[in-house]
mmCIF file of C-alpha atoms in Angstrom:
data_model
loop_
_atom_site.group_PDB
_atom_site.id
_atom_site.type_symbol
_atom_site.label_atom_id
_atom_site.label_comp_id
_atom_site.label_asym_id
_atom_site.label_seq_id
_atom_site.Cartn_x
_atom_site.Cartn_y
_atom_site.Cartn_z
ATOM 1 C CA UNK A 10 34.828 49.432 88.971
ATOM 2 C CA UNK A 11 35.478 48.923 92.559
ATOM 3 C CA UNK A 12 36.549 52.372 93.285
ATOM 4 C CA UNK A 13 35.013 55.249 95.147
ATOM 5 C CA UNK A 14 33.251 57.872 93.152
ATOM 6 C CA UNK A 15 35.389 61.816 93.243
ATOM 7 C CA UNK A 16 32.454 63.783 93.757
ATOM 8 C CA UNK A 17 34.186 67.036 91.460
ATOM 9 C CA UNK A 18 32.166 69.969 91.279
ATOM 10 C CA UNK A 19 30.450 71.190 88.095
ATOM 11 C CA UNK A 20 30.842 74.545 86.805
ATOM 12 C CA UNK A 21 28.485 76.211 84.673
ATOM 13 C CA UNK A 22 30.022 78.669 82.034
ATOM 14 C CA UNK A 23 26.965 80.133 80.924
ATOM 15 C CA UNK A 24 26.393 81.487 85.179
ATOM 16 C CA UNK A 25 26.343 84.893 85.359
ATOM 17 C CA UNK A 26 27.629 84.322 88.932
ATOM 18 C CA UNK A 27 31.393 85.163 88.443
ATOM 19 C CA UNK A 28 32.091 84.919 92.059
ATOM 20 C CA UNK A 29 29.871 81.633 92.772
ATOM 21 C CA UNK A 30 32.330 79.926 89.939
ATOM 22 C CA UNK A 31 35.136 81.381 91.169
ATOM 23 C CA UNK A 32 34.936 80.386 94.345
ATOM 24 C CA UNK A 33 33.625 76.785 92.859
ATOM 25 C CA UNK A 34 36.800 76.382 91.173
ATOM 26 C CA UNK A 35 39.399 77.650 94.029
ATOM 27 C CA UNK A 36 38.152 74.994 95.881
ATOM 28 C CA UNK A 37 37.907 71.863 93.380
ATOM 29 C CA UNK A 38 41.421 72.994 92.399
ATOM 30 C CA UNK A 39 42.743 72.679 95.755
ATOM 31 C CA UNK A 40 40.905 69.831 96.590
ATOM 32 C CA UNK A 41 40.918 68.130 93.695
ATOM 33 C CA UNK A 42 42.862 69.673 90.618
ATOM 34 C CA UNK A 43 40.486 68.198 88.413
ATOM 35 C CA UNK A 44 36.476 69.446 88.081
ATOM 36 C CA UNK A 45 33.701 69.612 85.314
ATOM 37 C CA UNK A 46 32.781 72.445 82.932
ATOM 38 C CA UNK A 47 28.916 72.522 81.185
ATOM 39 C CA UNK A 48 27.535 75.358 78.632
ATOM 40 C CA UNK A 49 31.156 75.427 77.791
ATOM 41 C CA UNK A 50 30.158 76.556 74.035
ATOM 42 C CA UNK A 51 31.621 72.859 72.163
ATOM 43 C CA UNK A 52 28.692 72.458 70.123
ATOM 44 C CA UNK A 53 27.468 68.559 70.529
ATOM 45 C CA UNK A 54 27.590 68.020 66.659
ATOM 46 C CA UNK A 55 30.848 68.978 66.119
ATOM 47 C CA UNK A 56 32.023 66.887 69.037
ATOM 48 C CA UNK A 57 30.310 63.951 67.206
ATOM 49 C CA UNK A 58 32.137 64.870 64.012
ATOM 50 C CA UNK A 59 35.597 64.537 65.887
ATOM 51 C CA UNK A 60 34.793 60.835 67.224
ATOM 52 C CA UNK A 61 33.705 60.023 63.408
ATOM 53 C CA UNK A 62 36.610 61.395 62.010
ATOM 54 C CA UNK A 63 38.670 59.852 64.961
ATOM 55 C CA UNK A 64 37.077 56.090 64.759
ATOM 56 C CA UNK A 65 37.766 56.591 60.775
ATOM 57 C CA UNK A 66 41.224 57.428 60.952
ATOM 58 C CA UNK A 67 42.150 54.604 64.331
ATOM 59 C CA UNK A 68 40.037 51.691 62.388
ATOM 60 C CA UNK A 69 43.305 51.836 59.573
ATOM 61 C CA UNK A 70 45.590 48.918 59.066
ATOM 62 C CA UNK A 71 49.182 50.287 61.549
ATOM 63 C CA UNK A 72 51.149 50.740 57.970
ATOM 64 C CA UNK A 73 48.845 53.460 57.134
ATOM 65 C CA UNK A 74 48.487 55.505 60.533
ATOM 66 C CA UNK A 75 52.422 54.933 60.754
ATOM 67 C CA UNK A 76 52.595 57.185 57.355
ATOM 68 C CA UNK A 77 52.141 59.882 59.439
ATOM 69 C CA UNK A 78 54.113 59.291 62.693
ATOM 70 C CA UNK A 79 54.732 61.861 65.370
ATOM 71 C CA UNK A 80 57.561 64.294 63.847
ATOM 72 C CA UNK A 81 60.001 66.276 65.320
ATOM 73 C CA UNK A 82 57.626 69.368 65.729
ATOM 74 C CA UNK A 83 55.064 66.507 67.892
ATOM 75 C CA UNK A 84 52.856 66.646 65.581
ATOM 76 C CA UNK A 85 51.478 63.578 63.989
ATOM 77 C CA UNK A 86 50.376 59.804 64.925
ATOM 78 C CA UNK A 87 51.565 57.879 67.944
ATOM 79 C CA UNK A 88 51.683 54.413 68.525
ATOM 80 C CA UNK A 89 50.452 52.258 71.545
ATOM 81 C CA UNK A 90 53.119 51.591 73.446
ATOM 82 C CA UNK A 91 55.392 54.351 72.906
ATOM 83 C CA UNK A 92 55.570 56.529 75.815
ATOM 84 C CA UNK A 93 54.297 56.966 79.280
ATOM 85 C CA UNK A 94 56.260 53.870 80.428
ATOM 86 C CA UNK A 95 55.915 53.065 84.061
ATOM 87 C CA UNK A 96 57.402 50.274 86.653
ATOM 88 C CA UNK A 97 54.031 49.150 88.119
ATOM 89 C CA UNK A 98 52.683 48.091 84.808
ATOM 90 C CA UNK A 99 55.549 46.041 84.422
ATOM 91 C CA UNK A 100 57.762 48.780 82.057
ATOM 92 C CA UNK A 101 55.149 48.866 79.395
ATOM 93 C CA UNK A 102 54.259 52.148 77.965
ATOM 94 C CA UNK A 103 50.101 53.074 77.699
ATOM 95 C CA UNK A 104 48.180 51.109 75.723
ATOM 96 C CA UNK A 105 46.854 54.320 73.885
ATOM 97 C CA UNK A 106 47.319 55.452 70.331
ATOM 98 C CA UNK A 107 46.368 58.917 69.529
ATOM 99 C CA UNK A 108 47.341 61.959 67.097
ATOM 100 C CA UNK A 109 48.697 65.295 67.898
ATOM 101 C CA UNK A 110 47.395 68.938 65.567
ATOM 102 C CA UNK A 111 48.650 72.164 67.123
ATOM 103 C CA UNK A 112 47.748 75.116 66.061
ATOM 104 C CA UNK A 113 49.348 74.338 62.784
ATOM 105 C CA UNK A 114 51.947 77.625 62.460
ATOM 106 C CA UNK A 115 55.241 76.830 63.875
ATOM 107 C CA UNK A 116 56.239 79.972 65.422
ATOM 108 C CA UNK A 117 59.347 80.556 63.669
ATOM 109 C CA UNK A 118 59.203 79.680 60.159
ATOM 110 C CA UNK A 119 55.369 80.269 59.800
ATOM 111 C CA UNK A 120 54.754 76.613 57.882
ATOM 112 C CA UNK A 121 52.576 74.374 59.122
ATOM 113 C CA UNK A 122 54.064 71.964 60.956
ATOM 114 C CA UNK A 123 50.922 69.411 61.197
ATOM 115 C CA UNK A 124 50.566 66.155 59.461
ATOM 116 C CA UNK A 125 47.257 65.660 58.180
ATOM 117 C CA UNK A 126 45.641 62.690 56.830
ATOM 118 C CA UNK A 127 45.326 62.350 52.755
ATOM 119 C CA UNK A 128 42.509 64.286 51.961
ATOM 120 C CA UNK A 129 40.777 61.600 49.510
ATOM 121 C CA UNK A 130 40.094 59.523 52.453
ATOM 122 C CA UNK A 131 39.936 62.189 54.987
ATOM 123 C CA UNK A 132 38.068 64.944 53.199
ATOM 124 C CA UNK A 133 36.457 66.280 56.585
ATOM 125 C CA UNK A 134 39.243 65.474 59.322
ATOM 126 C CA UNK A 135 41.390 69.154 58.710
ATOM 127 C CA UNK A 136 38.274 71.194 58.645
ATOM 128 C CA UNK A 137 36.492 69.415 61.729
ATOM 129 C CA UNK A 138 40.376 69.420 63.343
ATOM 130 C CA UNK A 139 40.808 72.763 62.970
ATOM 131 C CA UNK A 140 37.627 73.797 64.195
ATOM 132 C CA UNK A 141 37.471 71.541 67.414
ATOM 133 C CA UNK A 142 40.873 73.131 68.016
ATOM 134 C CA UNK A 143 39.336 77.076 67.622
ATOM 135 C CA UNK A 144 36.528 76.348 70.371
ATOM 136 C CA UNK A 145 38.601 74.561 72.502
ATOM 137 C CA UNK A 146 41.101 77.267 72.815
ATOM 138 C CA UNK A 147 38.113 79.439 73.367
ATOM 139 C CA UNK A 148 36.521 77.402 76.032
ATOM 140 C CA UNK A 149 40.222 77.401 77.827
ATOM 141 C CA UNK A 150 40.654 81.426 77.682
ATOM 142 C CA UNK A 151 36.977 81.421 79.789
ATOM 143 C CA UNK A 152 38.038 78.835 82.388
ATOM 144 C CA UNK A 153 41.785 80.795 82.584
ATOM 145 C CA UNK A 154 39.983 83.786 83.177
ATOM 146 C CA UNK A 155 38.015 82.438 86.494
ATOM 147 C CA UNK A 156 40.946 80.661 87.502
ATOM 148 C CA UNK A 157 42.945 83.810 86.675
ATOM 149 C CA UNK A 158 39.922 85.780 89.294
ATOM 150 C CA UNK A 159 39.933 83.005 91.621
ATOM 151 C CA UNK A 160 44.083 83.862 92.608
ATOM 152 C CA UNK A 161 42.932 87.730 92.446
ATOM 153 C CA UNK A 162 44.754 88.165 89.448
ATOM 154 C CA UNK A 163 43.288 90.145 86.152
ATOM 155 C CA UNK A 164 40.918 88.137 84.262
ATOM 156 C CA UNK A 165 43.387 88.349 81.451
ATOM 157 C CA UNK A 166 46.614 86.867 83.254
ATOM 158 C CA UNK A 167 46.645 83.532 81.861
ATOM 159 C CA UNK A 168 47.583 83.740 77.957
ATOM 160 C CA UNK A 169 47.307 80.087 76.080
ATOM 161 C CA UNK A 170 49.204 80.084 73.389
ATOM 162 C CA UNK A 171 49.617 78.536 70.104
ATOM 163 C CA UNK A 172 52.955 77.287 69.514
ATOM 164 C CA UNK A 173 52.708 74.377 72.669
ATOM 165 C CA UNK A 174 49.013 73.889 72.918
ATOM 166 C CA UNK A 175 48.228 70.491 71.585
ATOM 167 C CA UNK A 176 44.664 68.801 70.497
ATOM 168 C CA UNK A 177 45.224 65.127 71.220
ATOM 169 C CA UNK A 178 42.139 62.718 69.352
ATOM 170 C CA UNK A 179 42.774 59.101 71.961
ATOM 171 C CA UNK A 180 41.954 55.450 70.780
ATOM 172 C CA UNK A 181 42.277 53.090 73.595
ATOM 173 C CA UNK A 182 41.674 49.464 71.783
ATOM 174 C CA UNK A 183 40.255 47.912 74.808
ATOM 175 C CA UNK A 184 42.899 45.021 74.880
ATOM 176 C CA UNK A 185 44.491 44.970 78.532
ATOM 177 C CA UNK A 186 48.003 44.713 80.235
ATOM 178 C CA UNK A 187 47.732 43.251 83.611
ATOM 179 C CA UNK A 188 50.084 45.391 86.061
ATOM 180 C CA UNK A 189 51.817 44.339 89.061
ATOM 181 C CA UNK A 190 49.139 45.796 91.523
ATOM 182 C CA UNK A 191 46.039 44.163 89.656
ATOM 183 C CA UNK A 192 45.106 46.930 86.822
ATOM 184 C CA UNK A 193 44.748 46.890 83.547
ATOM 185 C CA UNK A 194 45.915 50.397 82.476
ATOM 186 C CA UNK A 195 45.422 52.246 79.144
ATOM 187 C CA UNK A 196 47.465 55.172 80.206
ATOM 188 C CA UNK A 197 49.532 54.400 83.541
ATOM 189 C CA UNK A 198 49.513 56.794 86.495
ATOM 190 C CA UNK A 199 50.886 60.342 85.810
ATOM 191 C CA UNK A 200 50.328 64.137 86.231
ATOM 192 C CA UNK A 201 50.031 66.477 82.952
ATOM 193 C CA UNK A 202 52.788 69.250 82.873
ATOM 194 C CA UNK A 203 51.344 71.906 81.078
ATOM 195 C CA UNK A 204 48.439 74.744 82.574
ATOM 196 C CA UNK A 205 45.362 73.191 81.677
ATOM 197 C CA UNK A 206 43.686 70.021 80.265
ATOM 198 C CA UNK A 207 40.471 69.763 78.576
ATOM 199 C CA UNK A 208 39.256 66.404 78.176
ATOM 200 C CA UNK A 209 35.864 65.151 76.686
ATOM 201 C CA UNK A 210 35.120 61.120 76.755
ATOM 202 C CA UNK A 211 32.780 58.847 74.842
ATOM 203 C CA UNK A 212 30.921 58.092 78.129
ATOM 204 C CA UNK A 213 33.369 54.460 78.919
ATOM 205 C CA UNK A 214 34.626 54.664 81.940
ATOM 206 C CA UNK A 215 37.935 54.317 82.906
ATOM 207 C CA UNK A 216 38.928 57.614 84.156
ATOM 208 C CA UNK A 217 40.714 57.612 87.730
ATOM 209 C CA UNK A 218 42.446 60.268 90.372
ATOM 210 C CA UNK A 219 44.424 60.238 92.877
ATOM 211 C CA UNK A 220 44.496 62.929 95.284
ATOM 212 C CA UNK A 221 47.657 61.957 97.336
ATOM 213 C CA UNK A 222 50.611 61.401 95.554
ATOM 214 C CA UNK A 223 52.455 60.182 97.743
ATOM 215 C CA UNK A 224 49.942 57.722 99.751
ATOM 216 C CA UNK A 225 50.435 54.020 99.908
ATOM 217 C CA UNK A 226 48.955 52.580 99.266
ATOM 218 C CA UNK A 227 47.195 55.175 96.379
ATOM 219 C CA UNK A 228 43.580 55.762 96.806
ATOM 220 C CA UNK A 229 41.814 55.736 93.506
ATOM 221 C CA UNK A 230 38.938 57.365 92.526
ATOM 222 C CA UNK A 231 36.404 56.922 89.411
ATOM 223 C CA UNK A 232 35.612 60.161 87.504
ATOM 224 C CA UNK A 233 32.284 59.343 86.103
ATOM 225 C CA UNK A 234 31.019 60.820 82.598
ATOM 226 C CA UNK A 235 28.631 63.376 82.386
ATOM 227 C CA UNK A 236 26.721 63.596 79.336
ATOM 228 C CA UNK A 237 27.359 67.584 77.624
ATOM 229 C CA UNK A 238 30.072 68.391 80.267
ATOM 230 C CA UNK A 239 34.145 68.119 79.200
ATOM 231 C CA UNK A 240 36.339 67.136 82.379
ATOM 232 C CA UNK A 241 39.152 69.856 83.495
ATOM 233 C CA UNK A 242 42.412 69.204 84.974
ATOM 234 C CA UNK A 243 45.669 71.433 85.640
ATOM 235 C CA UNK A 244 49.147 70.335 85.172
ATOM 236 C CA UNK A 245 52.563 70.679 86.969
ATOM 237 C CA UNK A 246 53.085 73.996 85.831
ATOM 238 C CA UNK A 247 50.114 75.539 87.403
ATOM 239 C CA UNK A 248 51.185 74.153 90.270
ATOM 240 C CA UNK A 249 54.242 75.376 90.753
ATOM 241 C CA UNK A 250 52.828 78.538 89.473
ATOM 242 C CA UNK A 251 49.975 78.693 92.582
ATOM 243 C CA UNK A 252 53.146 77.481 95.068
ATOM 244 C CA UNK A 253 51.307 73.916 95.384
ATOM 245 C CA UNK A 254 48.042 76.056 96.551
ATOM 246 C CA UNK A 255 46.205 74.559 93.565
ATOM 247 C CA UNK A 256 47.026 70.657 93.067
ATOM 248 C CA UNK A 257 48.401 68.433 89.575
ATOM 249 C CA UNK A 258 46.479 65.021 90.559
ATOM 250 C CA UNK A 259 47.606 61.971 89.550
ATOM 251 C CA UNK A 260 45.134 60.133 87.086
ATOM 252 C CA UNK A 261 45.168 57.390 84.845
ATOM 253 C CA UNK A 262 42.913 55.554 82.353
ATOM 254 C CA UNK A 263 42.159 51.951 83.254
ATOM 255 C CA UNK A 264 40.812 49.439 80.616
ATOM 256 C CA UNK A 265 37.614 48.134 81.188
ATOM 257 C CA UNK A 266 37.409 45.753 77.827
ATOM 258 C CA UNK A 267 35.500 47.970 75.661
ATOM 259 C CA UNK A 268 37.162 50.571 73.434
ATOM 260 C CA UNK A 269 37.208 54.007 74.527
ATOM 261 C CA UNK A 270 37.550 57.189 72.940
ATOM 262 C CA UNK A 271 38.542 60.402 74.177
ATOM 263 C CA UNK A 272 39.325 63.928 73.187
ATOM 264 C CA UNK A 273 42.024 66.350 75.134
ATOM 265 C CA UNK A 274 43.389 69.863 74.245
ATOM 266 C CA UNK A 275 46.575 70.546 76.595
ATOM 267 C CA UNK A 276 46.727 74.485 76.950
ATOM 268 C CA UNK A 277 50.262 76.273 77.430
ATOM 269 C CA UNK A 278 51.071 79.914 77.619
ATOM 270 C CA UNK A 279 53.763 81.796 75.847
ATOM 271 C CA UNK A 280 57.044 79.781 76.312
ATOM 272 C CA UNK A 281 58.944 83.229 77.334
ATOM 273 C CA UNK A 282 56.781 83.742 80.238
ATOM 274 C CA UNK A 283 58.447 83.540 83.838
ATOM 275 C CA UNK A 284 56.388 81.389 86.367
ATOM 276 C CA UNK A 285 57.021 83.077 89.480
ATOM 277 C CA UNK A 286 54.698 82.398 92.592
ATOM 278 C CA UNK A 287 51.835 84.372 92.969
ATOM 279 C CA UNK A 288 51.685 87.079 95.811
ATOM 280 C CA UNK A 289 47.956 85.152 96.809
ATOM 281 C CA UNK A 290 49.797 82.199 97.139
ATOM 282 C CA UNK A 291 52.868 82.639 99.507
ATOM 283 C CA UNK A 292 53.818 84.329 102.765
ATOM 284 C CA UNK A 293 56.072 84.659 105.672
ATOM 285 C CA UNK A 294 54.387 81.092 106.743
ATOM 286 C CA UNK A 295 54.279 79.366 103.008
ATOM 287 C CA UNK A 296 57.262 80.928 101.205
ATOM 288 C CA UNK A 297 57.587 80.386 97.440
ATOM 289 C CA UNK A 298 58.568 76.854 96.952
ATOM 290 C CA UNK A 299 60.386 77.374 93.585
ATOM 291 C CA UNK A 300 62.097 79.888 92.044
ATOM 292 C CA UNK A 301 60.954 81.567 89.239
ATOM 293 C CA UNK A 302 61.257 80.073 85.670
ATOM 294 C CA UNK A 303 60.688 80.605 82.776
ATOM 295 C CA UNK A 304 57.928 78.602 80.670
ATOM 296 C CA UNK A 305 60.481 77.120 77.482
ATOM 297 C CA UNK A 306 62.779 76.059 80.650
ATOM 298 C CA UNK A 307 59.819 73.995 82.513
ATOM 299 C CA UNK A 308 58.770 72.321 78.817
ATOM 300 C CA UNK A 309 61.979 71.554 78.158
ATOM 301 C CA UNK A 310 62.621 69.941 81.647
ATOM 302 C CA UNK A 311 59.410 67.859 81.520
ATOM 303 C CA UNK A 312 60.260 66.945 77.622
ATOM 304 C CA UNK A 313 63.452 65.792 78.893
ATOM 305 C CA UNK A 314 62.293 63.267 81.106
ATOM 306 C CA UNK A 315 59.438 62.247 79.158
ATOM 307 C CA UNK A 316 62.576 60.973 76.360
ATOM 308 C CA UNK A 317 64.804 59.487 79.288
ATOM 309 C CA UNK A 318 61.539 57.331 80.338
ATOM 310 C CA UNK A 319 60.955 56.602 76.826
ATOM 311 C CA UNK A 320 64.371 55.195 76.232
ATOM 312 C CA UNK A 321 64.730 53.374 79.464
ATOM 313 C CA UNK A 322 61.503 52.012 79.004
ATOM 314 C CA UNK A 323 60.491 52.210 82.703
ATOM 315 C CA UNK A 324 60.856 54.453 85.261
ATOM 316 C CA UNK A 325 62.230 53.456 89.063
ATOM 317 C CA UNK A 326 59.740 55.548 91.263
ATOM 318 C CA UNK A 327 56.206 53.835 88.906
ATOM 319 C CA UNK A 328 55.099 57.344 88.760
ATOM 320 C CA UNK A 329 55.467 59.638 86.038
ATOM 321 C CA UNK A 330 54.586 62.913 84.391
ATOM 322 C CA UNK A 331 54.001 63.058 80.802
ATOM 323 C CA UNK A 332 52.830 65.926 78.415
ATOM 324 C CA UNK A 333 50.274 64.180 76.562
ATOM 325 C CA UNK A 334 47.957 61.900 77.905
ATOM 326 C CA UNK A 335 44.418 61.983 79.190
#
């Protein structure tokens, strides 16, 4: 593709070297902010059954998937085009269409706030769904827990939680919008805003960082597939958490004239917890950048200006963050 390769590191989650991966990840988080997991316990079948179910459900005429548009609880279908609008590809939004499933209890009434496909044509998608969800979750409360180790905190610091943690299913067409620097891009450049991303890919490239924000020109690298392993990113919030020790990257996905499918589960704690730097991460020299918030404050925030770019339809700066993307 013309870009330079990130060479991320992998971790193994199967090691029984706790302080090897520690240590692995501390330094592909500050370096990087994105790296690779393997033996991270997704078994390969059911990650098969989530692309069938997901090709199924994207090959539908619009009319159908729009049945079940994104509703107010964000869960549901969304259209390409919607969000994640950005100046440099001219104000369009990505190119992406995708469905969000939570945990399926809204934490207040108790219903199930999921939309699910109907269940004559779908027969498998809530079961396989639901079950892709439960090992994700799992796979993210292991990599907390060495990230937790690697900022000498207790392995148990990091809590996901249900009520914000979102399993995304991604169908990028392989159509393209040509931007004003020369890219084609299926989801423009941005940082995720939550703790952690998990993100597994059909092997089509596409997949870009870029380690300095604020460069320019931005330096762009390809993150390459790696058959078995699921790619891992943090967001904004674990960034202000770590006092900018640990690093939200920019990425994007480019298109590259083949569809591409992709898989990510976005991972938030409890929306009452405070984010207050961590003693490991400031001192006299690097005081606390921010001051401490709480976690419903920071969503809110970031789903603020995700709607304001939405109904502007392009944003000034042609960077943004969004919640969903990947």
């Amino acid at each position: 593709m013309g870009h330079a390769s990130a060479a991320l590191p992998v971790v193994d989650l199967a090691s029984t070297d706790i302080s090897a991966a520690t240590k692995s990840i501390r330094q592909a988080l500050v370096d990087y902010g994105f790296f690779y997991v393997i033996n991270h316990g997704i078994d390969d079948a059911l990650m098969k059954s989530v692309y069938a179910e997901s090709n199924n459900f994207f090959q539908q005429p619009m009319e159908e998937k729009m049945a079940l548009r994104k509703n107010s609880s964000h869960r549901g279908y969304i259209p390409p085009d919607f969000e994640g609008f950005e100046a440099d590809a001219g104000g369009k939004g990505d190119l992406l269409e995708c469905f969000h499933i939570g945990s399926g209890v809204d934490g207040e009434s108790k219903n199930d706030v999921n939309q699910w496909p109907p269940a004559e044509r779908f027969p498998s998608w809530k079961k396989t769904m639901k079950s892709y969800y439960e090992c994700a979750m799992g796979t993210s409360k292991r990599i907390l827990s060495l990230i937790a180790l690697s900022l000498d905190l207790d392995a148990e610091f990091f809590k996901p939680h249900d009520s914000e943690t979102i399993l995304r299913p991604i169908h990028y067409s392989g159509r393209a919008i040509e931007s004003k620097h020369g890219s084609d891009h299926g989801a423009n450049a941005h940082t995720d805003y939550g703790m952690l991303t998990l993100l597994s890919t059909d092997g089509t490239p596409g997949l870009q960082i870029c380690r300095d924000k604020d460069g320019r020109p931005q330096l762009w690298e390809d993150v390459h597939h790696i058959d078995g392993a699921l790619v891992v990113n943090i967001g904004d919030l674990l960034e202000r958490w770590t006092n900018n020790v640990y690093r939200s990257t920019l990425h994007r996905v480019l298109m590259v004239g083949k569809e591409r499918y992709s898989v990510a589960f976005f991972v938030w704690p409890s929306p009452d917890m405070m984010v207050t730097c961590m003693e490991s991460c400031c001192s006299e020299a690097n005081p606390p950048r921010q001051f401490p918030w709480q976690v419903v404050r920071v969503l809110a925030e970031a789903e603020a200006r995700a709607e304001v770019e939405r109904l502007t339809n392009c944003v000034s700066s042609g960077q943004r963050t969004s919640r969903w993307v990947t």
